[in-house]
Short mmCIF file of C-alpha atoms in Angstrom, two decimals:
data_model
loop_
_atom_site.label_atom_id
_atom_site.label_comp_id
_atom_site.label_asym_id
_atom_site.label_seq_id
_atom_site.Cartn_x
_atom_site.Cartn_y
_atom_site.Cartn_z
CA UNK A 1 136.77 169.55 64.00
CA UNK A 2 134.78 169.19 67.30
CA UNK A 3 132.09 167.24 66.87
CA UNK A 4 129.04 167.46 69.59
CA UNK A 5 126.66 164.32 69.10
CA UNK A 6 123.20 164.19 71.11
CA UNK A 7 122.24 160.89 71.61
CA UNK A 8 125.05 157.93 72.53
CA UNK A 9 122.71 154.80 71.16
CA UNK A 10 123.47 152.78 68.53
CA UNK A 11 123.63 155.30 65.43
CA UNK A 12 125.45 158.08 68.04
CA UNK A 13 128.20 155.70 69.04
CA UNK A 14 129.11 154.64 65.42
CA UNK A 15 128.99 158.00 64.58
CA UNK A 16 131.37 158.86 67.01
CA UNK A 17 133.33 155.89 66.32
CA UNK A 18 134.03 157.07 62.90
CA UNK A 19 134.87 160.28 63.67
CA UNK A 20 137.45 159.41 66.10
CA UNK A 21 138.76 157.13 62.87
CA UNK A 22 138.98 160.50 60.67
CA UNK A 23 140.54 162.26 63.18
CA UNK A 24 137.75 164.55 64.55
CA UNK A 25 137.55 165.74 68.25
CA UNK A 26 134.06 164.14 69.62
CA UNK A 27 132.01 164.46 72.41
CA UNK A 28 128.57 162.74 73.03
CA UNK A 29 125.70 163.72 75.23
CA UNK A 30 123.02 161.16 76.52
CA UNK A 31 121.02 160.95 79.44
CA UNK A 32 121.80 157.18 80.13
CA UNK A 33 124.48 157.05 82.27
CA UNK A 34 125.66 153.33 81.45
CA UNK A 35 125.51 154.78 78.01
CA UNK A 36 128.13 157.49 78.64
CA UNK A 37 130.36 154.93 80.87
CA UNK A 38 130.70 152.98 77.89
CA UNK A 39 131.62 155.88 75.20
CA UNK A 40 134.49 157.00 77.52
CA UNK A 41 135.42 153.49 78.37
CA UNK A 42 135.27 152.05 74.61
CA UNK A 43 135.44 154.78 72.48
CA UNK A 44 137.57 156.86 74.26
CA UNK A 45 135.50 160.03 73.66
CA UNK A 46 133.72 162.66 76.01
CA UNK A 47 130.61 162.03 77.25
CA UNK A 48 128.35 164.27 79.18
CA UNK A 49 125.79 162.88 81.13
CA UNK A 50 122.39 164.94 81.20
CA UNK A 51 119.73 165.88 78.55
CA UNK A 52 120.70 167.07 75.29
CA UNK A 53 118.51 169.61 74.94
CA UNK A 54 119.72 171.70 78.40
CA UNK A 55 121.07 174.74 78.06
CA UNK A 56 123.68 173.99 81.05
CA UNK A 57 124.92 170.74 79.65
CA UNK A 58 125.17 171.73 75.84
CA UNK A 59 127.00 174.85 77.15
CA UNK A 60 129.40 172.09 79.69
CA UNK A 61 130.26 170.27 76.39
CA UNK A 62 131.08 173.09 74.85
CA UNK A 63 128.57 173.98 72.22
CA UNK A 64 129.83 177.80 71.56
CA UNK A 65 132.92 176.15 70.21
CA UNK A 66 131.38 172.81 68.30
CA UNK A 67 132.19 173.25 64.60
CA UNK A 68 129.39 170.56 64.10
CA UNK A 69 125.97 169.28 65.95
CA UNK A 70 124.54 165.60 65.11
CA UNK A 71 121.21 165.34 66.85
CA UNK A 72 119.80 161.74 66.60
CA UNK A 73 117.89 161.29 69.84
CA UNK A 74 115.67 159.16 70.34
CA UNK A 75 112.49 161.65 68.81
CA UNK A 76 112.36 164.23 66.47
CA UNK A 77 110.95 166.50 69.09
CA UNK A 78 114.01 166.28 71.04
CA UNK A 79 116.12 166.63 67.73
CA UNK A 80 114.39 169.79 66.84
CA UNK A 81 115.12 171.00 70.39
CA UNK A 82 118.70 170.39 69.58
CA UNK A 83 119.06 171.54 66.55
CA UNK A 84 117.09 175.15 67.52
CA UNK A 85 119.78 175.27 70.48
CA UNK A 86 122.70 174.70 67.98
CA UNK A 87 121.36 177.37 66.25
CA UNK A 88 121.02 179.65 68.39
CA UNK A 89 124.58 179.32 69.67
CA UNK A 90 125.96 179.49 66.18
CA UNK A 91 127.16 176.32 65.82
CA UNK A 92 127.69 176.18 61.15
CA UNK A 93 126.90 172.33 60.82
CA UNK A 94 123.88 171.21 62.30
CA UNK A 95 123.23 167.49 61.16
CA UNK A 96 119.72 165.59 62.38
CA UNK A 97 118.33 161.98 62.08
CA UNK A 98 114.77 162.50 60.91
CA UNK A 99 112.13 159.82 62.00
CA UNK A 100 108.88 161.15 60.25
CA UNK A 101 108.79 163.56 57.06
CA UNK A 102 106.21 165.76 58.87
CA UNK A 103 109.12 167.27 60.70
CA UNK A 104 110.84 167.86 57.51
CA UNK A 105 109.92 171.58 57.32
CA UNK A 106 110.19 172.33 60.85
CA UNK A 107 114.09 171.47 60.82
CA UNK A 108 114.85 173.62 58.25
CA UNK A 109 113.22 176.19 60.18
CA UNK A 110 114.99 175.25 63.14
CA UNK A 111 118.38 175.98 61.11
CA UNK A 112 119.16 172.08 60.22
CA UNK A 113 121.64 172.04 57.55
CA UNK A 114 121.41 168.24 56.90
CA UNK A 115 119.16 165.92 57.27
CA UNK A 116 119.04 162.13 57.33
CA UNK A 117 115.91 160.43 56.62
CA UNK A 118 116.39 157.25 58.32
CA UNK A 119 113.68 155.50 57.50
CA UNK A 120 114.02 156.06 53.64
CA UNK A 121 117.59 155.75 53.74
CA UNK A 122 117.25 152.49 54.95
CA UNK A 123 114.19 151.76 52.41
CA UNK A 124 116.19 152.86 49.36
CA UNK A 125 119.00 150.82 50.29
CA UNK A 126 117.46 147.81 50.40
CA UNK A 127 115.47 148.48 47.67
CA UNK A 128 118.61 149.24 45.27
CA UNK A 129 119.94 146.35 46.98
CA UNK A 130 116.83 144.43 45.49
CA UNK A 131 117.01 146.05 42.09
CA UNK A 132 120.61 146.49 41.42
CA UNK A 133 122.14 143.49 42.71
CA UNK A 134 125.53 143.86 41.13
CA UNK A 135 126.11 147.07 42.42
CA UNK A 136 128.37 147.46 45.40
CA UNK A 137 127.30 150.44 46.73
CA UNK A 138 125.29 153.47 45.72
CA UNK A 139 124.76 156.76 46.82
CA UNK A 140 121.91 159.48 45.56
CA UNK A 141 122.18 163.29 45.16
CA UNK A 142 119.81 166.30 44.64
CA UNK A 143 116.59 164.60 45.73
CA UNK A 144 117.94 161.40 43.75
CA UNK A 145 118.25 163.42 40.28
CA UNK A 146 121.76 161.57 40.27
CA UNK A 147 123.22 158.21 41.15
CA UNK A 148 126.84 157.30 41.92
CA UNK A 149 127.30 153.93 42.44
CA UNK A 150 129.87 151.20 41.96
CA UNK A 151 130.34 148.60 39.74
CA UNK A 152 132.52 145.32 39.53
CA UNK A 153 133.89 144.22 35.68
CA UNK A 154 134.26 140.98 34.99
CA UNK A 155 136.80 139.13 33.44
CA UNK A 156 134.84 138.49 30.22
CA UNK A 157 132.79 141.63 29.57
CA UNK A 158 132.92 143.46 26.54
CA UNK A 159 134.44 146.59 28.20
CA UNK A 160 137.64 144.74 28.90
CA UNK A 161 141.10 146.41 27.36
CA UNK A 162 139.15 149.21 26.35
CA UNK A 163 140.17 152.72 27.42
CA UNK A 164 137.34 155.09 29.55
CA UNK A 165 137.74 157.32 26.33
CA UNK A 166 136.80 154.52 24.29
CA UNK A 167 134.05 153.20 26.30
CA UNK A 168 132.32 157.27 26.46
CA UNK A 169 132.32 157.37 22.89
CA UNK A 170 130.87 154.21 22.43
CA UNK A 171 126.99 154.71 20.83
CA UNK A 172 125.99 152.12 23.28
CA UNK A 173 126.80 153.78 26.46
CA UNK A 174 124.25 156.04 28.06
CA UNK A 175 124.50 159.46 27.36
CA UNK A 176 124.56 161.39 30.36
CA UNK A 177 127.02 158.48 32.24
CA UNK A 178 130.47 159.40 33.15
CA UNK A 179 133.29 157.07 34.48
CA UNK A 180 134.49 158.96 37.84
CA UNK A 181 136.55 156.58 39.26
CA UNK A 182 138.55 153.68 38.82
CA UNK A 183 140.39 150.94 40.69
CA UNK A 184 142.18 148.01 39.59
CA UNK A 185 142.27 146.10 42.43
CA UNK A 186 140.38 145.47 45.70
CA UNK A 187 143.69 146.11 47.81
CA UNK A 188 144.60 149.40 45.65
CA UNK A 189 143.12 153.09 46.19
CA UNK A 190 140.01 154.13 44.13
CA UNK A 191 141.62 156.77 41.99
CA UNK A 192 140.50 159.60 38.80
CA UNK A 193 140.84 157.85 35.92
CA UNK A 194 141.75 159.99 32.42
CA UNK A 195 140.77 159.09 29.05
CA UNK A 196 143.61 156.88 28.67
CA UNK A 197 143.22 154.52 31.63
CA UNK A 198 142.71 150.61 30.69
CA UNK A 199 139.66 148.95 32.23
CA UNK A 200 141.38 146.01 33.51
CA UNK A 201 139.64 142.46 34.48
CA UNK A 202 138.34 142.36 38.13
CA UNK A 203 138.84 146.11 38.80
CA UNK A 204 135.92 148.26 40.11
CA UNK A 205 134.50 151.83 38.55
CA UNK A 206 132.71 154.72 40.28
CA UNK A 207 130.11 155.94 37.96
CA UNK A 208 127.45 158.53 37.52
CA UNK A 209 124.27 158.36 35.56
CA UNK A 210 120.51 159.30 35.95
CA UNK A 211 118.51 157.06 37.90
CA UNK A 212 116.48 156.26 34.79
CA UNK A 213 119.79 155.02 33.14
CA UNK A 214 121.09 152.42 35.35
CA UNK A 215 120.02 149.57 33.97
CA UNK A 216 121.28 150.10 30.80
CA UNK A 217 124.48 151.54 32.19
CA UNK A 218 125.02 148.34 33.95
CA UNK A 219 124.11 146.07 30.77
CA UNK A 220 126.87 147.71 28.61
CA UNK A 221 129.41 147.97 31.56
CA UNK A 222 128.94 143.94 32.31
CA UNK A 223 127.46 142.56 29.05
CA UNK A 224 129.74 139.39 27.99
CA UNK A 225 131.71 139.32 25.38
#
């Protein structure tokens, strides 16, 4: 995919960064010219130097042929700009960093097809960080109707030796909860476990519950034996 970012600060750059990792083609846009030096010279991408929200330099980058648009300039005004360009040029993904809610509505006007709430993406993390401290990670879908998140077993818990079938049917476990993933080691690939796969000591599962559930989902996976 080509990949047109606006905006080469710290969240454009990493962006980039892993999109060059994945394989995508990337090009950035940013008005600071030391920050364009060092996305060519470190990153290795292209970087156009000029206002993301020109005509004449989106259409220089190449924005007829960008498969994907992440605006996440430095205001939402300026993202909005962006995104109502991308729009207009047909551009199918059109990603934004949102700054204040109030622009919420005016982005999916503007023909945003994502968008990233920074500030309470960065509130909720912490905050399941807080309340969930033996999860690993965590990620939230529709609105935060459903939780995936990851969870270490220990060596002594009672879900040890037990197959994924076995632990489903157990009365105990949530209803609602479903065992997605499974690896047995830190150094191994997180794969789709069946019905028949062995929870093994020190291996990590991908679950999914309801966000009301993950307390007790975590009790039954890690409760002692």
């Amino acid at each position: 995919m080509y990949v047109l970012i606006g905006g080469a600060g710290l969240i454009g750059v990493s962006l980039a960064q892993r999109l060059i990792d994945l394989g995508h083609t990337v090009a950035v846009i940013d008005v600071n010219p030391a920050a364009c030096r060092y996305a060519r010279e470190q990153l290795g991408v292209i970087a156009f130097e000029g206002s993301a929200v020109s005509t004449e330099v989106l259409l220089e980058a190449g924005i007829r042929k960008a498969d994907a648009i992440a605006a996440v300039l430095r205001s939402d005004a300026l993202n909005l700009a962006m995104a109502t360009l991308a729009k207009h040029y047909g551009v199918p993904n059109i990603l934004v960093r949102m700054r204040h809610k109030d622009f919420a509505e005016p982005y999916r006007l503007a023909g945003a097809t994502h968008v990233v709430n920074a500030i309470e993406l960065a509130v909720s993390t912490m905050v399941n960080v807080i309340e969930y401290p033996e999860v690993e990670s965590m990620m939230h879908f529709e609105q935060g109707q459903i939780e995936v998140f990851k969870l270490a077993i220990p060596a002594n818990c009672n879900v040890v030796g037990r197959s994924v079938a076995e632990v489903a049917q157990d009365s105990r476990f949530p209803k609602g909860s479903l065992i997605i993933g499974y690896q047995p080691h830190a150094h191994m690939d997180l794969a789709i476990p069946n019905g028949s796969t062995i929870l093994e000591p020190g291996s990590t599962v991908l679950m999914v519950t309801k966000p009301g559930f993950m307390h007790e989902v975590i009790d039954f996976m890690q409760k002692c034996a």
